[in-house]
PDB file of C-alpha atoms in Angstrom:
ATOM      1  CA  UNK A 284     -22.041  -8.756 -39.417  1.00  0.00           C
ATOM      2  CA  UNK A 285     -23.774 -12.112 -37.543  1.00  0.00           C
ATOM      3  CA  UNK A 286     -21.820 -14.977 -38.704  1.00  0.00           C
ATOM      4  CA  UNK A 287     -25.088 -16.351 -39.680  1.00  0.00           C
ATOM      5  CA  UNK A 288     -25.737 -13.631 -42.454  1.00  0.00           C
ATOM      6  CA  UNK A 289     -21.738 -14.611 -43.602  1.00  0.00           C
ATOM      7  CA  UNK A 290     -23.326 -17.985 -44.850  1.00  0.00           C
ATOM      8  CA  UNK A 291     -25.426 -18.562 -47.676  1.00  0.00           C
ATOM      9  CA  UNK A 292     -28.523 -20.243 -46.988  1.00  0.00           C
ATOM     10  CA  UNK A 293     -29.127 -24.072 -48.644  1.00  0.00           C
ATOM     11  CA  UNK A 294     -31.119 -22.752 -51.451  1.00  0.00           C
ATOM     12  CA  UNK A 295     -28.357 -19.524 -52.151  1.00  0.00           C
ATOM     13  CA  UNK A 296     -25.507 -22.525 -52.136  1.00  0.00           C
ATOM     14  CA  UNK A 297     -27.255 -25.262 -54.358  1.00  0.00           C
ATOM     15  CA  UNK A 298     -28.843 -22.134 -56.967  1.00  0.00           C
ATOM     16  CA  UNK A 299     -25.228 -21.058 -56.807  1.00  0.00           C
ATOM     17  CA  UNK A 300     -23.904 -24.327 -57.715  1.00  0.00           C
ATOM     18  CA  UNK A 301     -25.959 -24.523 -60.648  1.00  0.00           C
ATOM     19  CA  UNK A 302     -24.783 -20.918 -61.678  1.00  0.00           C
ATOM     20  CA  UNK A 303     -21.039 -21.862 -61.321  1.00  0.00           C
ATOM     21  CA  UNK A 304     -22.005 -25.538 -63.586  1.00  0.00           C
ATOM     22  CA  UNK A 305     -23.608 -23.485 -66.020  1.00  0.00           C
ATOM     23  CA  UNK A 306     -20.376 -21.488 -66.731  1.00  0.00           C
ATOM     24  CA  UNK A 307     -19.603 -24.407 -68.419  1.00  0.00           C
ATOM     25  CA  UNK A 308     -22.301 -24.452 -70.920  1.00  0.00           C
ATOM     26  CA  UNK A 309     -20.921 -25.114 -74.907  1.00  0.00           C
ATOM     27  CA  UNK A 310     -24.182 -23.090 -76.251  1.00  0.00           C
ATOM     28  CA  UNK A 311     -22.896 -19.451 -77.922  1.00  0.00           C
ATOM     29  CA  UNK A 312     -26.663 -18.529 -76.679  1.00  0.00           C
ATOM     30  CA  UNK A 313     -27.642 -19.620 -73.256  1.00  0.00           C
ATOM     31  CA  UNK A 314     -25.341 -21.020 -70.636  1.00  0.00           C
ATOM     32  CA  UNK A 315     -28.019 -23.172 -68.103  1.00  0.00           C
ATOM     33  CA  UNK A 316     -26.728 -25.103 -65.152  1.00  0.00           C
ATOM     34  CA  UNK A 317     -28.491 -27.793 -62.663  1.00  0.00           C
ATOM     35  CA  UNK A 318     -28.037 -29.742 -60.254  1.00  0.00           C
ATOM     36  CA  UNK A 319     -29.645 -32.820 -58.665  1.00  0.00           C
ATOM     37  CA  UNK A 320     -30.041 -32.505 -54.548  1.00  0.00           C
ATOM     38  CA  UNK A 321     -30.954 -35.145 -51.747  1.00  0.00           C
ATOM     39  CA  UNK A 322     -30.623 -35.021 -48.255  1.00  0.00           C
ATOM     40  CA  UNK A 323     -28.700 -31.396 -48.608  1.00  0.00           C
ATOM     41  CA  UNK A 324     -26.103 -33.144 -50.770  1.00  0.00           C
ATOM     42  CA  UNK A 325     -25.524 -32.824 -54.532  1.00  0.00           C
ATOM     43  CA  UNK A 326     -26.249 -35.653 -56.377  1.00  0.00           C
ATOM     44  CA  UNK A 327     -25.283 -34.646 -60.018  1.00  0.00           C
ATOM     45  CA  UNK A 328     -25.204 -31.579 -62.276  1.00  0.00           C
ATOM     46  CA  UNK A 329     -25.289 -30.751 -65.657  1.00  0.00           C
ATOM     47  CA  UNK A 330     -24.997 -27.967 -68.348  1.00  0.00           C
ATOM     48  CA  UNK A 331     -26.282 -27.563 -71.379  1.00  0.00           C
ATOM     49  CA  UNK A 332     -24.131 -29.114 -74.528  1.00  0.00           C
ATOM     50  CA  UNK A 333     -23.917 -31.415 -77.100  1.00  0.00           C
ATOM     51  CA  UNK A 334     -23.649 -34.864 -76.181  1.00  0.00           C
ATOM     52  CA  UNK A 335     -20.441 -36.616 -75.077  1.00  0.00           C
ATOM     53  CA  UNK A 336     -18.279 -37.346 -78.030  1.00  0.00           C
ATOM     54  CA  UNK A 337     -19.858 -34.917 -80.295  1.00  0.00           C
ATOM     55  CA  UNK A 338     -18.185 -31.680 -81.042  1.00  0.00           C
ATOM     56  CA  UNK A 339     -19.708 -28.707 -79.399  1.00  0.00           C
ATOM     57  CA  UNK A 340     -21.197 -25.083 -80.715  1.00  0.00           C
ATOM     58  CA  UNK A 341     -17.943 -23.638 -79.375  1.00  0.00           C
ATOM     59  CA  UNK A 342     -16.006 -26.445 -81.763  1.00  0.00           C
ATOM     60  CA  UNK A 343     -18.482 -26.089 -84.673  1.00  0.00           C
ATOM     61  CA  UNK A 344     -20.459 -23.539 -84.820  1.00  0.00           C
ATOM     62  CA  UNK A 345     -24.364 -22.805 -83.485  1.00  0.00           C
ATOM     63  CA  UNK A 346     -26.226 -25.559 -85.842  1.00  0.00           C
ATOM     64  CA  UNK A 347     -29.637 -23.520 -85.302  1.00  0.00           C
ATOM     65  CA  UNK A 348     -27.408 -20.477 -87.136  1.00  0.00           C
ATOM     66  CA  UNK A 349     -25.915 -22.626 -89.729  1.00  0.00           C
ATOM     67  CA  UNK A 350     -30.243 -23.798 -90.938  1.00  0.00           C
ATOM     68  CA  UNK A 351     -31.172 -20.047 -90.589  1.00  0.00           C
ATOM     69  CA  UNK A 352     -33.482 -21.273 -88.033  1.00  0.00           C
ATOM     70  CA  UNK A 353     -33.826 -18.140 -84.844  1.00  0.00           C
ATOM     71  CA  UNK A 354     -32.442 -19.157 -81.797  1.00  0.00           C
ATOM     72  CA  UNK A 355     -35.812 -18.657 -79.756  1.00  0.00           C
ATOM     73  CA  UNK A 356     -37.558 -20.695 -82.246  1.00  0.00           C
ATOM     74  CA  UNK A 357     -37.960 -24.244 -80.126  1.00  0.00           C
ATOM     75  CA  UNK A 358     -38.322 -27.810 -81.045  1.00  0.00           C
ATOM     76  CA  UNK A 359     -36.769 -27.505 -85.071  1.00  0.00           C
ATOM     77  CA  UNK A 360     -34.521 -30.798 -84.092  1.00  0.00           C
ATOM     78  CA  UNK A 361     -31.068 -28.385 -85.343  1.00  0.00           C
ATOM     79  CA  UNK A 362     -29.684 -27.671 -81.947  1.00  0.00           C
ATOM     80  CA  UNK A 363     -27.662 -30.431 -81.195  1.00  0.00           C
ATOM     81  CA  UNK A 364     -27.242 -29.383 -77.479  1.00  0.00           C
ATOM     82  CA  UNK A 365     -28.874 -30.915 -74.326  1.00  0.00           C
ATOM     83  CA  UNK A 366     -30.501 -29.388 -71.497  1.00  0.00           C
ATOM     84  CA  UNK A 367     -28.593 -28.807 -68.376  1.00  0.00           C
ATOM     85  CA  UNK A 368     -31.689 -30.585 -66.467  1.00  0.00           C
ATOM     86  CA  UNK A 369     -31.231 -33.680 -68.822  1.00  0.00           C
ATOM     87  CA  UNK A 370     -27.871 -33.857 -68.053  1.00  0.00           C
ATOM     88  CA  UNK A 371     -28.102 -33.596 -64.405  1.00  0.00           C
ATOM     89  CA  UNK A 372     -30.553 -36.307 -64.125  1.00  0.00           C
ATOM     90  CA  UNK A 373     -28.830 -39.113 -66.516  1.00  0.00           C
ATOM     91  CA  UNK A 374     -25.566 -38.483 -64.307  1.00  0.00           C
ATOM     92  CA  UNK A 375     -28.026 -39.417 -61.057  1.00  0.00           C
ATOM     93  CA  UNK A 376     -29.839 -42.049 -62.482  1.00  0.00           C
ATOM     94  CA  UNK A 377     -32.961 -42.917 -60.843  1.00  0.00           C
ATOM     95  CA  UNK A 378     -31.676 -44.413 -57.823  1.00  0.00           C
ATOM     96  CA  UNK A 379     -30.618 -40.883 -56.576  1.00  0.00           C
ATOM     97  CA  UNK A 380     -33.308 -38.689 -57.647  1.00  0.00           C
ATOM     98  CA  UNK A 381     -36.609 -39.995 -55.967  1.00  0.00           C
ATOM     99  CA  UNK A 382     -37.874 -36.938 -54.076  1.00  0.00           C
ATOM    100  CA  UNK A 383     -34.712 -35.210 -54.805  1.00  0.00           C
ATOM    101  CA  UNK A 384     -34.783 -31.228 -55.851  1.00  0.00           C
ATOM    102  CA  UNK A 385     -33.902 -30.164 -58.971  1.00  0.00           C
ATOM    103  CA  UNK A 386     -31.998 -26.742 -58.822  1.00  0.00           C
ATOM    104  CA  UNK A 387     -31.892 -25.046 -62.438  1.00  0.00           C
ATOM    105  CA  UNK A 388     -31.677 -21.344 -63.377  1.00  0.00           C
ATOM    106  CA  UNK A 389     -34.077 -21.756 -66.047  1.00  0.00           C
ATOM    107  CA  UNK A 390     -37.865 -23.237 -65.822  1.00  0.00           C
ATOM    108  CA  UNK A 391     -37.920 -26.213 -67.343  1.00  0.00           C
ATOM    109  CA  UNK A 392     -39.088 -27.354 -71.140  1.00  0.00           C
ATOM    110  CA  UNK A 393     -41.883 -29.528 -72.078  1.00  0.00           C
ATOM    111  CA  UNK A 394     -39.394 -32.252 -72.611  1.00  0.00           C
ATOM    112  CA  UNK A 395     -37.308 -31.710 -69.334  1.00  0.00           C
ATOM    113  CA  UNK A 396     -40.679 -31.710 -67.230  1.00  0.00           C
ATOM    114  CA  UNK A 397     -41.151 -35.245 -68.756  1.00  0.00           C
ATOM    115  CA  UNK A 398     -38.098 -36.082 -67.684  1.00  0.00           C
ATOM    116  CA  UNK A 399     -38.045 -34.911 -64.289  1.00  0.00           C
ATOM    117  CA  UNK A 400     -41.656 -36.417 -63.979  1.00  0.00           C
ATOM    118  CA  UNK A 401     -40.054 -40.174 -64.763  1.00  0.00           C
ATOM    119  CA  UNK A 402     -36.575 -39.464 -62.675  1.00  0.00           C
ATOM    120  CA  UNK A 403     -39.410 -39.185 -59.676  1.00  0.00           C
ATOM    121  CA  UNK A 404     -38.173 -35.566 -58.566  1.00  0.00           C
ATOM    122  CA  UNK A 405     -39.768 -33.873 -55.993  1.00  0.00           C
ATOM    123  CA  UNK A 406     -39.565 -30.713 -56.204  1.00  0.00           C
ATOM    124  CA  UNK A 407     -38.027 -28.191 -58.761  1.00  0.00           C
ATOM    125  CA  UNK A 408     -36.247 -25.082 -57.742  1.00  0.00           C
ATOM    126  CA  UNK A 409     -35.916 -22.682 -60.733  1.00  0.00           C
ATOM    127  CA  UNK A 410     -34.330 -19.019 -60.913  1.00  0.00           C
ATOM    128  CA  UNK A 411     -36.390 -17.617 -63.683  1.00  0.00           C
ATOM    129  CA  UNK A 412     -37.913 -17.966 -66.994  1.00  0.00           C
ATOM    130  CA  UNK A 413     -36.725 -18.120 -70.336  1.00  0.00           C
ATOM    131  CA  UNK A 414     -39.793 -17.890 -72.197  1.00  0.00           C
ATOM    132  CA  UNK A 415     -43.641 -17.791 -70.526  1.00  0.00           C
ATOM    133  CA  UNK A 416     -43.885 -21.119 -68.404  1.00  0.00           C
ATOM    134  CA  UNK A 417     -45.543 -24.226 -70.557  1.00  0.00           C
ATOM    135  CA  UNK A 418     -49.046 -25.209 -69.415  1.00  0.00           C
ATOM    136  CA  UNK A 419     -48.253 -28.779 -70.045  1.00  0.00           C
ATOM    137  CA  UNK A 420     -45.209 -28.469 -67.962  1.00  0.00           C
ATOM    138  CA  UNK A 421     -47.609 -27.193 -65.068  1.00  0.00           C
ATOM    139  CA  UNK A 422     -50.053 -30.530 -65.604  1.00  0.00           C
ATOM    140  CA  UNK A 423     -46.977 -32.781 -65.687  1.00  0.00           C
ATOM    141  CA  UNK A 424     -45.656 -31.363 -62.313  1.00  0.00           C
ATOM    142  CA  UNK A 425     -49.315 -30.900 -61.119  1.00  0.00           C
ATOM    143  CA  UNK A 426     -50.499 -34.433 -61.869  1.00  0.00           C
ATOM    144  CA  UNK A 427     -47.146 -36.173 -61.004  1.00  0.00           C
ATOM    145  CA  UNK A 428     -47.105 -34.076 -57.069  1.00  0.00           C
ATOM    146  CA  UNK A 429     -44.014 -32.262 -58.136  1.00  0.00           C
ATOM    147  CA  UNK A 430     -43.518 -28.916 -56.220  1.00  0.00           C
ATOM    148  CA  UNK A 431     -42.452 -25.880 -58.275  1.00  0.00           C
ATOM    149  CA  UNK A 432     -40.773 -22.479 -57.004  1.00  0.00           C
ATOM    150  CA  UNK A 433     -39.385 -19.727 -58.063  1.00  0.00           C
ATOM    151  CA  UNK A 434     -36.287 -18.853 -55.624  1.00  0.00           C
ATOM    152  CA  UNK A 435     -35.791 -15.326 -55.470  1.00  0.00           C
ATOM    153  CA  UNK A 436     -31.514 -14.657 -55.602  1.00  0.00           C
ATOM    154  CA  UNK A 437     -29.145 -11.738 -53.853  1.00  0.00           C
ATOM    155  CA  UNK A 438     -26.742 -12.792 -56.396  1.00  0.00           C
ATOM    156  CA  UNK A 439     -24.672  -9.339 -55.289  1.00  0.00           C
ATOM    157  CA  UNK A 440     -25.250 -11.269 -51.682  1.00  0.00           C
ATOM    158  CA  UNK A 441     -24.551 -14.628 -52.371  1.00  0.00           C
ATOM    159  CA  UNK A 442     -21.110 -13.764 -54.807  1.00  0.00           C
ATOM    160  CA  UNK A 443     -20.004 -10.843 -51.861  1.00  0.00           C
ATOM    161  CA  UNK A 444     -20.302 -14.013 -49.537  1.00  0.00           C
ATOM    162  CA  UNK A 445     -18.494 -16.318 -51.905  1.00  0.00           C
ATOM    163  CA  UNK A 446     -16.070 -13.554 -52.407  1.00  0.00           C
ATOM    164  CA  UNK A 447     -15.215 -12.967 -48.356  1.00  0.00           C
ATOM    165  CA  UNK A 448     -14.990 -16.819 -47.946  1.00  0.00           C
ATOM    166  CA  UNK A 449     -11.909 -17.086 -51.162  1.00  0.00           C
ATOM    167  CA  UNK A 450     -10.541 -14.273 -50.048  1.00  0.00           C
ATOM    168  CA  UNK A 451     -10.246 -15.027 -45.740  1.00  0.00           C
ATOM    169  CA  UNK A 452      -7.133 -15.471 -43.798  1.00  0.00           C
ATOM    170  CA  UNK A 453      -6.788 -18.572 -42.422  1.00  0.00           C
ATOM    171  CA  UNK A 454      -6.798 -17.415 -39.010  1.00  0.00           C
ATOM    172  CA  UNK A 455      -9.358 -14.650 -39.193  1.00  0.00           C
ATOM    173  CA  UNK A 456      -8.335 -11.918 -36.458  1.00  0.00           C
TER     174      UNK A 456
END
């Protein structure tokens, strides 16, 4: 194997980031991850949870469960969780995210596109959907310049790499 296909690629390493900071998610029903790049170097991340100092779903209980209220239902105000794009970009701050790229597994909410819109992000970089993409969030992105892609992921690839790189011999022979 070319040492260049032992490597994963920028967009394989920064996706995978925000797959390995979503493993720390709180929610009992979605585990997101993101994380805020410039100049090929990680800015922030975040996961989705509750806000710090409030107990979690984990702690607690699913609040959306508790109301009766279906998990896939949006915008009821019961989930007490943030969005692992919301998180990633208050850790940044503004400073550190104009024309930055937003890596998140999941494309983003109404509310996270609004936010990404005023953090002055450049481009987002999303894995795949979790419900059809909002229409709004396409005008927000479209009128604000913001570039939107879906990256397509060997994730047997990209964890066989990760894998072979934990697993090496210092001095490989």
């Amino acid at each position: 194997m070319d040492w260049k296909d032992e490597r994963l690629n920028w967009d394989e390493m920064f996706m995978m980031a925000a797959i390995t900071v979503a493993s720390r998610s709180s929610c009992q029903h979605l585990h997101s991850g993101a994380v805020v790049v410039k100049d090929r170097r990680i800015k922030s991340e975040g996961y989705n949870g509750a806000p710090e100092g409030i107990k979690n779903c984990l702690e607690l209980g699913c609040r959306k469960e508790k109301f009766g209220v279906d998990f896939n239902t949006k915008e009821t105000g019961e989930c007490i969780g943030l969005h692992a794009e919301d998180n990633a970009l208050s850790e940044a701050g503004k400073e550190k995210t104009k024309d930055a790229t937003l890596y998140t597994i999941y494309y983003p909410c109404n509310n996270c596109a609004r936010r990404i819109a005023n953090y002055n992000i450049g481009e987002v970089v999303y894995l795949k959907e979790y419900q059809e993409p909002s229409k709004l969030t396409e005008e927000i992105f479209l009128t604000r310049g913001i570039k939107i892609r879906k990256l397509e992921l060997d994730i047997e690839r990209c964890v066989n790499i990760l894998k072979d790189t934990a697993s090496r011999e210092i001095y490989k022979k």
